[in-house]
mmCIF file with all atom_site columns, C-alpha atoms in Angstrom:
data_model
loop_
_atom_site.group_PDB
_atom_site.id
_atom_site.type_symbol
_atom_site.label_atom_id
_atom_site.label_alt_id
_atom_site.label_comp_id
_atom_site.label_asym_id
_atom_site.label_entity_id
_atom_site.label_seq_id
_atom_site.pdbx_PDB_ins_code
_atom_site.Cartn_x
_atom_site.Cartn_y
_atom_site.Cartn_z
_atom_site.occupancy
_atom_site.B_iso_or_equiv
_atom_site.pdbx_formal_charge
_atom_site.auth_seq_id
_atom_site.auth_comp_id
_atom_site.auth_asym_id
_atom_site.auth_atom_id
_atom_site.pdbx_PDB_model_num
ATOM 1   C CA . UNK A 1 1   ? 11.337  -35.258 56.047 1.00 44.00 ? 158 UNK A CA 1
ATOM 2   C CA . UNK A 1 2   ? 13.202  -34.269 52.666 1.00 45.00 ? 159 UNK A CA 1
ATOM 3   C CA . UNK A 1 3   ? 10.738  -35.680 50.438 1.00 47.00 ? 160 UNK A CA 1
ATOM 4   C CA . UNK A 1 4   ? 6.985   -36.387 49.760 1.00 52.00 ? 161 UNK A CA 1
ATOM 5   C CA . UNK A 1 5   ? 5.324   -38.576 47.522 1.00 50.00 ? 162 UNK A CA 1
ATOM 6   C CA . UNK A 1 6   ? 2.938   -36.747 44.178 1.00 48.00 ? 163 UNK A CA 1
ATOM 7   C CA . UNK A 1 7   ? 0.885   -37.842 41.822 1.00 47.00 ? 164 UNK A CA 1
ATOM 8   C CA . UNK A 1 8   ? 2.036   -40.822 39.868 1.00 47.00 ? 165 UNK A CA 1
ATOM 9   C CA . UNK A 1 9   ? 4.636   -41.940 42.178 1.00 49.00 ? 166 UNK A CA 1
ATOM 10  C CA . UNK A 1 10  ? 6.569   -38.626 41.678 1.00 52.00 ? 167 UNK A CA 1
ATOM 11  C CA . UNK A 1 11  ? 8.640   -37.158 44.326 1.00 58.00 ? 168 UNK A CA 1
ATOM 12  C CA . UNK A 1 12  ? 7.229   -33.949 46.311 1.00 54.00 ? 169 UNK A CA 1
ATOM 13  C CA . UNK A 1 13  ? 10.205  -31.731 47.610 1.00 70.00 ? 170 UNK A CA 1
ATOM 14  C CA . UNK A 1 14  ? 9.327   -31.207 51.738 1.00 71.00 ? 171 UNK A CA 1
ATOM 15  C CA . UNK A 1 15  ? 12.361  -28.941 52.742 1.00 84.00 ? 172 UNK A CA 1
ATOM 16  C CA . UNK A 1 16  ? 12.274  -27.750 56.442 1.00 92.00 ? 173 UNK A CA 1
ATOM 17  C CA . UNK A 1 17  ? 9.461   -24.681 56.591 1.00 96.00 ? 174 UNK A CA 1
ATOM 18  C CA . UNK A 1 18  ? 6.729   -26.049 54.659 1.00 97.00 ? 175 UNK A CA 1
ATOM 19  C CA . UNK A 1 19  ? 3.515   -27.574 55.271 1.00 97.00 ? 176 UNK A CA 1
ATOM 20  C CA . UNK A 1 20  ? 3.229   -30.981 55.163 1.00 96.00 ? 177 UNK A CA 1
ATOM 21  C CA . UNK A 1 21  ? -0.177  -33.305 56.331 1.00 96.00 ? 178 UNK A CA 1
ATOM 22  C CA . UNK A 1 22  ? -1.730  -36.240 55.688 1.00 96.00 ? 179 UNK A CA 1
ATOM 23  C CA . UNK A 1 23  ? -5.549  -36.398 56.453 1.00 97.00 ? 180 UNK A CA 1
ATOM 24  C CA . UNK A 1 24  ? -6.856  -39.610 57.367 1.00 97.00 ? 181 UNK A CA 1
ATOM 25  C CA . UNK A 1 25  ? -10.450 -39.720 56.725 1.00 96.00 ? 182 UNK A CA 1
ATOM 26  C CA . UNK A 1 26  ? -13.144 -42.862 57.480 1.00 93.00 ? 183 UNK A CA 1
ATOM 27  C CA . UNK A 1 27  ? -16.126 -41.875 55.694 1.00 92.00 ? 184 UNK A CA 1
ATOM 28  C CA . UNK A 1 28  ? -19.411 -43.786 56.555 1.00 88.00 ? 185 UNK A CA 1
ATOM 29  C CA . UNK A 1 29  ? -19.637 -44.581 52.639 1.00 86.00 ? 186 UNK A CA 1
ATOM 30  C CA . UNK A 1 30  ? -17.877 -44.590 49.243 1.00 81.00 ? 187 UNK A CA 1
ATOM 31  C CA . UNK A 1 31  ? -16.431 -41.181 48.491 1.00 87.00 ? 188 UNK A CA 1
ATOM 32  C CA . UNK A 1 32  ? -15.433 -39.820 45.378 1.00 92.00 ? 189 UNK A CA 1
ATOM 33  C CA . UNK A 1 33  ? -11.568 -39.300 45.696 1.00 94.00 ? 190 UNK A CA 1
ATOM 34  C CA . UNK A 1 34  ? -11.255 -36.811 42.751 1.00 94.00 ? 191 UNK A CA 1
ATOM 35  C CA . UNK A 1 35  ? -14.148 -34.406 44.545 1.00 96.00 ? 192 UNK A CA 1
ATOM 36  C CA . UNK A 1 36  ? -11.939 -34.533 47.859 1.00 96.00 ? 193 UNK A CA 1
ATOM 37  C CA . UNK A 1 37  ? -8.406  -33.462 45.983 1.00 96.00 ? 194 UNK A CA 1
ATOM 38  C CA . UNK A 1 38  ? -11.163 -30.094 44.571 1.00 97.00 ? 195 UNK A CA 1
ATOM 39  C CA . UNK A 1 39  ? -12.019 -29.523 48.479 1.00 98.00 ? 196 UNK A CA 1
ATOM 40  C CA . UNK A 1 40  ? -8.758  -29.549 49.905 1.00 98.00 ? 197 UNK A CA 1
ATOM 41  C CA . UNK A 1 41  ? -7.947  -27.774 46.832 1.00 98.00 ? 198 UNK A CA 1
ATOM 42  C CA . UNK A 1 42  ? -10.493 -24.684 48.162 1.00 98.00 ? 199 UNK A CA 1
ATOM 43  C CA . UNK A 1 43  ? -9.644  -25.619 51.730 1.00 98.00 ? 200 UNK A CA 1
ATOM 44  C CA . UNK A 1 44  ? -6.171  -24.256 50.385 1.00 98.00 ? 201 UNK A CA 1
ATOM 45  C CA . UNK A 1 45  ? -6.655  -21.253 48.513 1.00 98.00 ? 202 UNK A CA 1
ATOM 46  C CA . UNK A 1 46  ? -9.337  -19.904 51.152 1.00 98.00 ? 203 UNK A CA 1
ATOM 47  C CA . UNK A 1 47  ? -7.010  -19.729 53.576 1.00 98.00 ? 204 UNK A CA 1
ATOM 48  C CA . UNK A 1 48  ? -4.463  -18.237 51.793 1.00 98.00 ? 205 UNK A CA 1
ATOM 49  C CA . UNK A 1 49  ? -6.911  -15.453 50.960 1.00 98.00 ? 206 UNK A CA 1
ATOM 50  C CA . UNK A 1 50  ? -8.346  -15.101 54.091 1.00 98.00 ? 207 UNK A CA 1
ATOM 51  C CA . UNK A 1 51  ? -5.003  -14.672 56.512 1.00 98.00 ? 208 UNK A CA 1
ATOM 52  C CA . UNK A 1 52  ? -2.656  -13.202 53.627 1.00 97.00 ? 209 UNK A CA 1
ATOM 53  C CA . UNK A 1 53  ? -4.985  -11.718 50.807 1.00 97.00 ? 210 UNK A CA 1
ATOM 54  C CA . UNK A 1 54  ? -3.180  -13.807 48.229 1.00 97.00 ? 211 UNK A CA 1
ATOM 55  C CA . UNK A 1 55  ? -5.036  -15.059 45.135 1.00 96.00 ? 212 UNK A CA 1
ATOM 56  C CA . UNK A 1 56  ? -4.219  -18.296 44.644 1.00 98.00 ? 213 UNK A CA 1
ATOM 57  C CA . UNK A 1 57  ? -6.161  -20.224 41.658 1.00 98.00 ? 214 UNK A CA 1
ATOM 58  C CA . UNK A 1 58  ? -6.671  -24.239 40.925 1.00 98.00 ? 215 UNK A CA 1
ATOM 59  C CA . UNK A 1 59  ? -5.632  -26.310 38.294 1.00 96.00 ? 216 UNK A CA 1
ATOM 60  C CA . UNK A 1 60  ? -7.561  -29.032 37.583 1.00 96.00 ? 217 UNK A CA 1
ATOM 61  C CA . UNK A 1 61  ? -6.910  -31.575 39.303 1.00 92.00 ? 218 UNK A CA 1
ATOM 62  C CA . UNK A 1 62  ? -4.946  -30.978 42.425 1.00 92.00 ? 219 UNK A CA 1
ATOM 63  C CA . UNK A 1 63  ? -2.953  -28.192 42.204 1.00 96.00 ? 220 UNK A CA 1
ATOM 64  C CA . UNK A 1 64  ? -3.055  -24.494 44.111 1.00 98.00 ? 221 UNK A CA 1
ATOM 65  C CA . UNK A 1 65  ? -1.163  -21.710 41.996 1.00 98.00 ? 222 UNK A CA 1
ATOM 66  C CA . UNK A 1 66  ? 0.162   -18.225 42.367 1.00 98.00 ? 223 UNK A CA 1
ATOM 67  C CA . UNK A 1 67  ? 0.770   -16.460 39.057 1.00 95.00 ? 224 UNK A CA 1
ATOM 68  C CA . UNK A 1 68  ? 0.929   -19.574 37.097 1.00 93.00 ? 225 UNK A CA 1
ATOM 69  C CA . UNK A 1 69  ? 3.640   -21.208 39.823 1.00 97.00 ? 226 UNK A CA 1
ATOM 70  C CA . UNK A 1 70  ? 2.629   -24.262 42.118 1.00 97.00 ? 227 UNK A CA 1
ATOM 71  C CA . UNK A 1 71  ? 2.161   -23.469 45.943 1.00 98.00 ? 228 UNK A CA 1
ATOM 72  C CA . UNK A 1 72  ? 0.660   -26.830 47.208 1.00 97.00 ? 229 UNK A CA 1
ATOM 73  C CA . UNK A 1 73  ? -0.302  -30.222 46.096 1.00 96.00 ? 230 UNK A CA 1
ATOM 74  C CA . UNK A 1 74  ? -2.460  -32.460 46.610 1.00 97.00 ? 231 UNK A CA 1
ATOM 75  C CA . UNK A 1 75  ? -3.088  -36.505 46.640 1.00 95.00 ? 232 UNK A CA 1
ATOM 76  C CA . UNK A 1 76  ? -6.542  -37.869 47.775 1.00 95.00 ? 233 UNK A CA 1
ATOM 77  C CA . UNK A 1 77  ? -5.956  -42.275 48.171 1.00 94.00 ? 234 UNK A CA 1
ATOM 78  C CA . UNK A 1 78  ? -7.572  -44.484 49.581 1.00 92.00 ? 235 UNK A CA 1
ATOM 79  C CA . UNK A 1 79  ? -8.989  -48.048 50.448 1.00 89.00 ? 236 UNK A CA 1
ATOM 80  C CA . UNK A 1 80  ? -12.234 -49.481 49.544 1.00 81.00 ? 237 UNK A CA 1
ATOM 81  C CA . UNK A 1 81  ? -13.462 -53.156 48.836 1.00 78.00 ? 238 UNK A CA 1
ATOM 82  C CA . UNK A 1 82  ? -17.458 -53.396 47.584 1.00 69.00 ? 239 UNK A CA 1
ATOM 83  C CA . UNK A 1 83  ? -19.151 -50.532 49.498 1.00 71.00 ? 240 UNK A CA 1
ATOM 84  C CA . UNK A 1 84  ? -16.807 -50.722 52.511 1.00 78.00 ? 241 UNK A CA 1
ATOM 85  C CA . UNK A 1 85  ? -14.481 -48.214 52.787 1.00 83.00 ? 242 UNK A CA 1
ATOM 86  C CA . UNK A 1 86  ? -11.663 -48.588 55.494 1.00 88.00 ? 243 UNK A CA 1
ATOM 87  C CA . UNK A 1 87  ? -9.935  -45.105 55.109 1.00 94.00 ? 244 UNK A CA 1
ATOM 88  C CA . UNK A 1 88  ? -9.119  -42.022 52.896 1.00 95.00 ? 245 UNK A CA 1
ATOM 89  C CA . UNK A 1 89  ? -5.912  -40.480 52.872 1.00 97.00 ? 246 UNK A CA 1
ATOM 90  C CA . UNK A 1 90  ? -5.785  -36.448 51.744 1.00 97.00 ? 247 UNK A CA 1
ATOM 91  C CA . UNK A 1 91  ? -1.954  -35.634 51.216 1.00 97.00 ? 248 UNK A CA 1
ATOM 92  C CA . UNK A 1 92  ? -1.475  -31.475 51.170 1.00 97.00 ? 249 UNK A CA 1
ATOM 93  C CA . UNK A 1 93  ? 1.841   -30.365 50.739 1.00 97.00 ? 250 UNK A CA 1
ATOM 94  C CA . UNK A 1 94  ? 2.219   -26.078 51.240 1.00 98.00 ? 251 UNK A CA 1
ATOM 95  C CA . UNK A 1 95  ? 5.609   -24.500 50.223 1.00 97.00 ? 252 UNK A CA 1
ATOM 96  C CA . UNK A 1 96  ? 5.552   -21.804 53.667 1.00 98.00 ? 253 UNK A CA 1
ATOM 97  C CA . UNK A 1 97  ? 8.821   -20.932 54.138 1.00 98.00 ? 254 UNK A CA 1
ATOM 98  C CA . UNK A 1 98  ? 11.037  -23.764 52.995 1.00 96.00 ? 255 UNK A CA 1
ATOM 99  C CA . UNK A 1 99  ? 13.456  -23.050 50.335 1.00 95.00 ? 256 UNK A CA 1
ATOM 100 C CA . UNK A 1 100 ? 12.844  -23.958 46.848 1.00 94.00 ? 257 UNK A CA 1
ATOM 101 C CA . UNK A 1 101 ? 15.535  -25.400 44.904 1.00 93.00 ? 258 UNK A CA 1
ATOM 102 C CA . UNK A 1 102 ? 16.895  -23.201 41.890 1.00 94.00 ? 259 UNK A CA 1
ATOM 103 C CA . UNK A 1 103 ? 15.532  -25.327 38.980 1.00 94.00 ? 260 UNK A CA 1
ATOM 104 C CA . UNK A 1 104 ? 11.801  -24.993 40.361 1.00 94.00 ? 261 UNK A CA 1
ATOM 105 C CA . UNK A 1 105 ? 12.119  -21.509 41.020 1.00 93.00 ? 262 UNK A CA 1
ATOM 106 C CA . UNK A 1 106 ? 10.263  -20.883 37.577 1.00 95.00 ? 263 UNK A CA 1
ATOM 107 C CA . UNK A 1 107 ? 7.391   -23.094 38.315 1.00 95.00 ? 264 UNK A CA 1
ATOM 108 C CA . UNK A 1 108 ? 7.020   -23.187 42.322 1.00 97.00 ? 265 UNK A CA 1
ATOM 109 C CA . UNK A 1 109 ? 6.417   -20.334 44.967 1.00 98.00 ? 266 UNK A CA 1
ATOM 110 C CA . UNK A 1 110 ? 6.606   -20.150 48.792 1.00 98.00 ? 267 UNK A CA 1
ATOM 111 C CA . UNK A 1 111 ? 4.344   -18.235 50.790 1.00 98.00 ? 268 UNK A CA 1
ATOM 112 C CA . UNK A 1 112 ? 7.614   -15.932 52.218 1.00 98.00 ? 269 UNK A CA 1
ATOM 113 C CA . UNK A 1 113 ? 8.604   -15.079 49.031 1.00 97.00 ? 270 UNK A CA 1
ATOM 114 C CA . UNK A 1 114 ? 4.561   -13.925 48.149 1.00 97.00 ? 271 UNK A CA 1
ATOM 115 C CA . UNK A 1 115 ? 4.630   -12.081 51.144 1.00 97.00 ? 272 UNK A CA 1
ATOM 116 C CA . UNK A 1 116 ? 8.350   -11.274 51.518 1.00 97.00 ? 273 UNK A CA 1
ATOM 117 C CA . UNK A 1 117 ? 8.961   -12.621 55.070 1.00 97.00 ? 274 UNK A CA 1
ATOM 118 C CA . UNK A 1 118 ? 8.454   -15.939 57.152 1.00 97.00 ? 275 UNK A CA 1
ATOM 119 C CA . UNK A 1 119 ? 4.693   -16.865 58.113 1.00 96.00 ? 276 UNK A CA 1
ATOM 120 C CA . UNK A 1 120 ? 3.979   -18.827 61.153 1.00 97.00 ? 277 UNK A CA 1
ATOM 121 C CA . UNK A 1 121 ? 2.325   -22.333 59.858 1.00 98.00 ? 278 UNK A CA 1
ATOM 122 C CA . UNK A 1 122 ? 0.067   -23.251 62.856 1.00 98.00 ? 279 UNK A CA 1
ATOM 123 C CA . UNK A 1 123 ? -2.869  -20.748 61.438 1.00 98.00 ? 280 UNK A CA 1
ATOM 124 C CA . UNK A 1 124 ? -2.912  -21.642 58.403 1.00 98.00 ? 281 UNK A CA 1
ATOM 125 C CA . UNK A 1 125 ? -2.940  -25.062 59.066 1.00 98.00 ? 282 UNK A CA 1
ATOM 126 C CA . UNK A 1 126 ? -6.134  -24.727 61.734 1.00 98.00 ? 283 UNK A CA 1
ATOM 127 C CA . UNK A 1 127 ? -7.247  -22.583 58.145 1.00 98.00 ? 284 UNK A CA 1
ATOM 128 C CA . UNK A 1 128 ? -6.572  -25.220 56.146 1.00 98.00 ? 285 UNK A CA 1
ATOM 129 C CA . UNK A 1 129 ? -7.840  -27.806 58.180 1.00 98.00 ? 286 UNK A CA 1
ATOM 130 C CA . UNK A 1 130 ? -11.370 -26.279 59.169 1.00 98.00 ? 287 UNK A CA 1
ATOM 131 C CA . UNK A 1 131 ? -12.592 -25.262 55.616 1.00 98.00 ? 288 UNK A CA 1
ATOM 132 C CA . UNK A 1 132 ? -11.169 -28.651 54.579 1.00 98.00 ? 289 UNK A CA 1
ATOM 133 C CA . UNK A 1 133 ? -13.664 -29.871 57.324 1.00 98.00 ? 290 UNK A CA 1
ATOM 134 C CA . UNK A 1 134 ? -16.622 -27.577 56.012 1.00 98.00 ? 291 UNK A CA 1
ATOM 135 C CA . UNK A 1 135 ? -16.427 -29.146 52.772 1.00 97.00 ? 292 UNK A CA 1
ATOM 136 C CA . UNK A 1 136 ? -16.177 -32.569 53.302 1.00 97.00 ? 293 UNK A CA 1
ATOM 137 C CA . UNK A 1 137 ? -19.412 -32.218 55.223 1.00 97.00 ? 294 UNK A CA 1
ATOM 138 C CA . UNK A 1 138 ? -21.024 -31.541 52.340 1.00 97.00 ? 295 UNK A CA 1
ATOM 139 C CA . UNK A 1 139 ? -19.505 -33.930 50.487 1.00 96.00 ? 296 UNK A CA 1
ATOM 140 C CA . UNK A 1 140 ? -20.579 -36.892 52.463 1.00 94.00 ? 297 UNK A CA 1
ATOM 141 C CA . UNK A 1 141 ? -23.808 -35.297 52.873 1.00 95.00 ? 298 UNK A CA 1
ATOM 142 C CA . UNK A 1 142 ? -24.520 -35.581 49.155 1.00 94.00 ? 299 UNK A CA 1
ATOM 143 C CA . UNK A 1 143 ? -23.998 -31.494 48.658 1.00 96.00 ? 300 UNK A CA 1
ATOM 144 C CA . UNK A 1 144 ? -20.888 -31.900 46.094 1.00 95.00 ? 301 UNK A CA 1
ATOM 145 C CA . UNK A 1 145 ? -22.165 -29.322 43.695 1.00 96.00 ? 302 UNK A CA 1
ATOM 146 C CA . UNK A 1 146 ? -21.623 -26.601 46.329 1.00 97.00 ? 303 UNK A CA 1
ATOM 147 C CA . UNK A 1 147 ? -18.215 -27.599 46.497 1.00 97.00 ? 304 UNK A CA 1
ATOM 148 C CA . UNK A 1 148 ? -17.695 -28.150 42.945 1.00 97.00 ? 305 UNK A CA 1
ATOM 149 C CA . UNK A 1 149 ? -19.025 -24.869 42.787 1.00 97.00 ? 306 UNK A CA 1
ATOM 150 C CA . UNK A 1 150 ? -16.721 -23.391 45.321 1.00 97.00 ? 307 UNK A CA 1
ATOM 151 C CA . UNK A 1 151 ? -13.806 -24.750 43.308 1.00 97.00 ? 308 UNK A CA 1
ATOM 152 C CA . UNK A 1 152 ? -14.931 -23.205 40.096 1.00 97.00 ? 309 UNK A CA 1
ATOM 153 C CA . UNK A 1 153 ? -14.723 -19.487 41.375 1.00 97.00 ? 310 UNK A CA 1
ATOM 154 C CA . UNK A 1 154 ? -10.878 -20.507 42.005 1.00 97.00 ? 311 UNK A CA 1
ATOM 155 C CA . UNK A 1 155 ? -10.232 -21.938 38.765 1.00 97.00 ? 312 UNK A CA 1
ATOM 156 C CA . UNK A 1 156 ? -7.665  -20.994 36.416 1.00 96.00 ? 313 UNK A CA 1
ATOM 157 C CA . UNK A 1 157 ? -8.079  -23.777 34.291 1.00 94.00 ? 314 UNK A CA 1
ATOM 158 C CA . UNK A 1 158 ? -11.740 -22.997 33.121 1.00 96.00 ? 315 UNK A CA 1
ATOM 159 C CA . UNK A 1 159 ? -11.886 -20.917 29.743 1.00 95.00 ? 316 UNK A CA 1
ATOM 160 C CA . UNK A 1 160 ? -8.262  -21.668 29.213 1.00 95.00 ? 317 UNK A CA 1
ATOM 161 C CA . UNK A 1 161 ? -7.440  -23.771 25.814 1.00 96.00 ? 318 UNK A CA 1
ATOM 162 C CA . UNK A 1 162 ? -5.593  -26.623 27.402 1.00 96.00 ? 319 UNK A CA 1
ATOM 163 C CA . UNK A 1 163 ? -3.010  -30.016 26.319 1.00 96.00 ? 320 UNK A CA 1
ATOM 164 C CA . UNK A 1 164 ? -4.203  -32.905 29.160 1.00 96.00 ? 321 UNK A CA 1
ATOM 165 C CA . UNK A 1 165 ? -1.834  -35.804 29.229 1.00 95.00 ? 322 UNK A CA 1
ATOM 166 C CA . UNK A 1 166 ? -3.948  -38.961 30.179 1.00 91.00 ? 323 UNK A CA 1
ATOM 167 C CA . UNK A 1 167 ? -2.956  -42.052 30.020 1.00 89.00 ? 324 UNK A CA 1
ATOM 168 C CA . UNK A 1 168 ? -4.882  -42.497 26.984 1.00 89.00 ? 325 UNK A CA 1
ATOM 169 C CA . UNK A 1 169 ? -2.992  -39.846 25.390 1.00 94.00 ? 326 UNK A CA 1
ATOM 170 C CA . UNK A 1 170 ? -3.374  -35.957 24.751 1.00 96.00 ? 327 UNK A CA 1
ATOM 171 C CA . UNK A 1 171 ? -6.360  -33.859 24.645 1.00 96.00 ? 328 UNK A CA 1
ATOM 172 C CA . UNK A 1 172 ? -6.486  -30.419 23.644 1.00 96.00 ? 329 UNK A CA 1
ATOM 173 C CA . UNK A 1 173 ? -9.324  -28.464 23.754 1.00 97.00 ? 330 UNK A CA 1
ATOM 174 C CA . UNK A 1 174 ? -10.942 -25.137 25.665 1.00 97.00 ? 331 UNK A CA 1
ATOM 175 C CA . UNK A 1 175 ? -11.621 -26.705 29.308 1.00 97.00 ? 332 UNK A CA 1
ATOM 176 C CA . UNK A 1 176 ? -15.306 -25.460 29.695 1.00 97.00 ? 333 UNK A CA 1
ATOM 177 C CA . UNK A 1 177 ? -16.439 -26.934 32.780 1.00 97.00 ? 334 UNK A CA 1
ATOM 178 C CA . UNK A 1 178 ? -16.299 -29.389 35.635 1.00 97.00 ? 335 UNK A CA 1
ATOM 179 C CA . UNK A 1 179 ? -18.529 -32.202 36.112 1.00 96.00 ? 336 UNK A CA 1
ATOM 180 C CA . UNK A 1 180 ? -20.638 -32.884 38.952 1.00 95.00 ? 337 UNK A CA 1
ATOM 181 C CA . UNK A 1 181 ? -17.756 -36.369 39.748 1.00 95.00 ? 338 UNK A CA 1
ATOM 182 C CA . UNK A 1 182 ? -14.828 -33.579 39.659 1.00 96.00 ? 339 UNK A CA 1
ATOM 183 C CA . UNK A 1 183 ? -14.411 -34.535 36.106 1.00 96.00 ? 340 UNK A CA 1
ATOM 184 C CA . UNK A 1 184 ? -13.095 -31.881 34.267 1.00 97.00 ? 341 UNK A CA 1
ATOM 185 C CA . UNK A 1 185 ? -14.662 -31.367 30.481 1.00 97.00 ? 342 UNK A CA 1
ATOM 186 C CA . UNK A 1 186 ? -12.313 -30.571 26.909 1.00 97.00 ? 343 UNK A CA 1
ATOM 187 C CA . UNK A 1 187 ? -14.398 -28.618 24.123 1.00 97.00 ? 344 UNK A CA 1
ATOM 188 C CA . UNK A 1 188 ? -12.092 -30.445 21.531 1.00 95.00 ? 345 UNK A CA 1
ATOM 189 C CA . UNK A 1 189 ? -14.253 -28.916 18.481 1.00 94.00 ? 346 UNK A CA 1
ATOM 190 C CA . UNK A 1 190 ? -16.504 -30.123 15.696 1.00 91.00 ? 347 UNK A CA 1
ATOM 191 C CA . UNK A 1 191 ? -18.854 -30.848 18.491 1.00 90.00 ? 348 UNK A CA 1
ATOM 192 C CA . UNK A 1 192 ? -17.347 -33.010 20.489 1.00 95.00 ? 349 UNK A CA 1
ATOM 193 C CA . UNK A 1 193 ? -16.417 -33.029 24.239 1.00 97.00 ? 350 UNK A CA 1
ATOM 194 C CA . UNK A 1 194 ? -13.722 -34.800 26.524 1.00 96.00 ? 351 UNK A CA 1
ATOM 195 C CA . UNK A 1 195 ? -14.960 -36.362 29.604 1.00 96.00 ? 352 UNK A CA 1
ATOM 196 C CA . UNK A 1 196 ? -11.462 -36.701 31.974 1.00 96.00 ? 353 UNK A CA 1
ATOM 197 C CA . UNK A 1 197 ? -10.700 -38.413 34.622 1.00 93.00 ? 354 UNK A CA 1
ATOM 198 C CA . UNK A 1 198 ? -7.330  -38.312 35.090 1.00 90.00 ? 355 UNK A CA 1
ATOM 199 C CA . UNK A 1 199 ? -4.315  -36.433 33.405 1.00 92.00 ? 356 UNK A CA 1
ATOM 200 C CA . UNK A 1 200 ? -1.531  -33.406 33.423 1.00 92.00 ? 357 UNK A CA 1
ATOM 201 C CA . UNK A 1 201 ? -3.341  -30.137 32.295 1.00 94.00 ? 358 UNK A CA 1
ATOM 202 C CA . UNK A 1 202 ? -0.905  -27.423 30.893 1.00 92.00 ? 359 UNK A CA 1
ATOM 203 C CA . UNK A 1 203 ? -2.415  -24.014 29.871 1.00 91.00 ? 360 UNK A CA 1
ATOM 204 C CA . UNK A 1 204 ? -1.626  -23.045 26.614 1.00 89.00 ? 361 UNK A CA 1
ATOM 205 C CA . UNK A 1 205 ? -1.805  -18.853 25.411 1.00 73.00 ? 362 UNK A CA 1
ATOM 206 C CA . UNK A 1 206 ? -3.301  -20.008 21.729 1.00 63.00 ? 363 UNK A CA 1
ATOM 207 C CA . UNK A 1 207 ? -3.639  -23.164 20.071 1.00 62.00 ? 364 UNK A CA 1
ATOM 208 C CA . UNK A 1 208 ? -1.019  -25.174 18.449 1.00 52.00 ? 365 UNK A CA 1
#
């Protein structure tokens, strides 16, 4: 595999040495797609703290950083028709020890370069994999605030004054929270508030 598939149809580098799964999920009801992109999300940057002692942070919606560069990301799809669902699919893409090209260098990291050597990928995928597992229990057993909750302690996003891209248009605004749905919410001032859905979130140092 040389390539991967992102949000918006955009193409995900997957050089040889990285981490690259697709899991396929039947859950017994409808399941809020944006709320399983936040738990792989902390499925991610658990077990990057627990086996290397890395901080890695989340940006709303789906991606895992390291000093303001992307390690992983993540796409959540799936199939539904009325309240049938026939299956979820939770794309996670980890840069382990593939190379990164030279024009990402600025914006992506690999785990060997954080660390400063090659790291075998089976633990942290059985990481990965169980407190991805942990979570969606409690998702489809109605508990998402605990794991909205568990992705706001990794945030780098909340508190930040923020430009969203939706398809709407652009926001900016101080991100303040995120909603029980995964939504994530844009102080825009005078009062008001941004409810979004969907959308590119850049942080920005002051407003413009």
């Amino acid at each position: 595999m040389t390539f991967g598939r992102g949000r918006l149809g955009r193409k995900w580098l997957a050089g040889e040495g990285g981490l690259w799964l697709t899991v396929l999920l039947r859950p017994p009801a409808l399941v809020n797609l944006q709320l399983l992109s936040l738990c792989a999300g902390v499925a991610v940057a658990k077990a990057v703290a627990d086996l290397y002692g890395i901080r890695a942070e989340l940006k709303w919606p789906n991606d895992v950083i390291v000093d303001d560069r992307k390690l992983c990301g993540i796409l959540a799809e799936g199939r539904a028709e009325a309240d049938r669902v026939h299956y979820v699919l939770v794309g996670i893409g980890i840069n382990v020890n593939n190379d990164l090209p030279e024009y990402l260098k600025a914006t992506a990291v690999a785990l060997k370069e954080l660390i400063g050597h090659p790291v075998p990928r089976i633990p942290l995928l059985r990481a990965v994999l169980k407190n991805f597992d942990l979570g969606y229990e409690l998702l489809i057993g109605g508990e998402s605030a605990k794991v909205v909750g568990l992705w706001k302690r990794y945030s780098s996003s909340l508190g930040k004054y923020v430009r969203v891209v939706t398809p709407e248009g652009i926001i900016e605004g101080y991100a303040t929270d995120v909603a029980a749905d995964g939504a994530l919410i844009v102080d825009v001032g005078m009062g008001r508030k941004e409810v979004i859905y969907s959308g590119d979130v850049v942080h920005l140092r002051t407003k413009t």
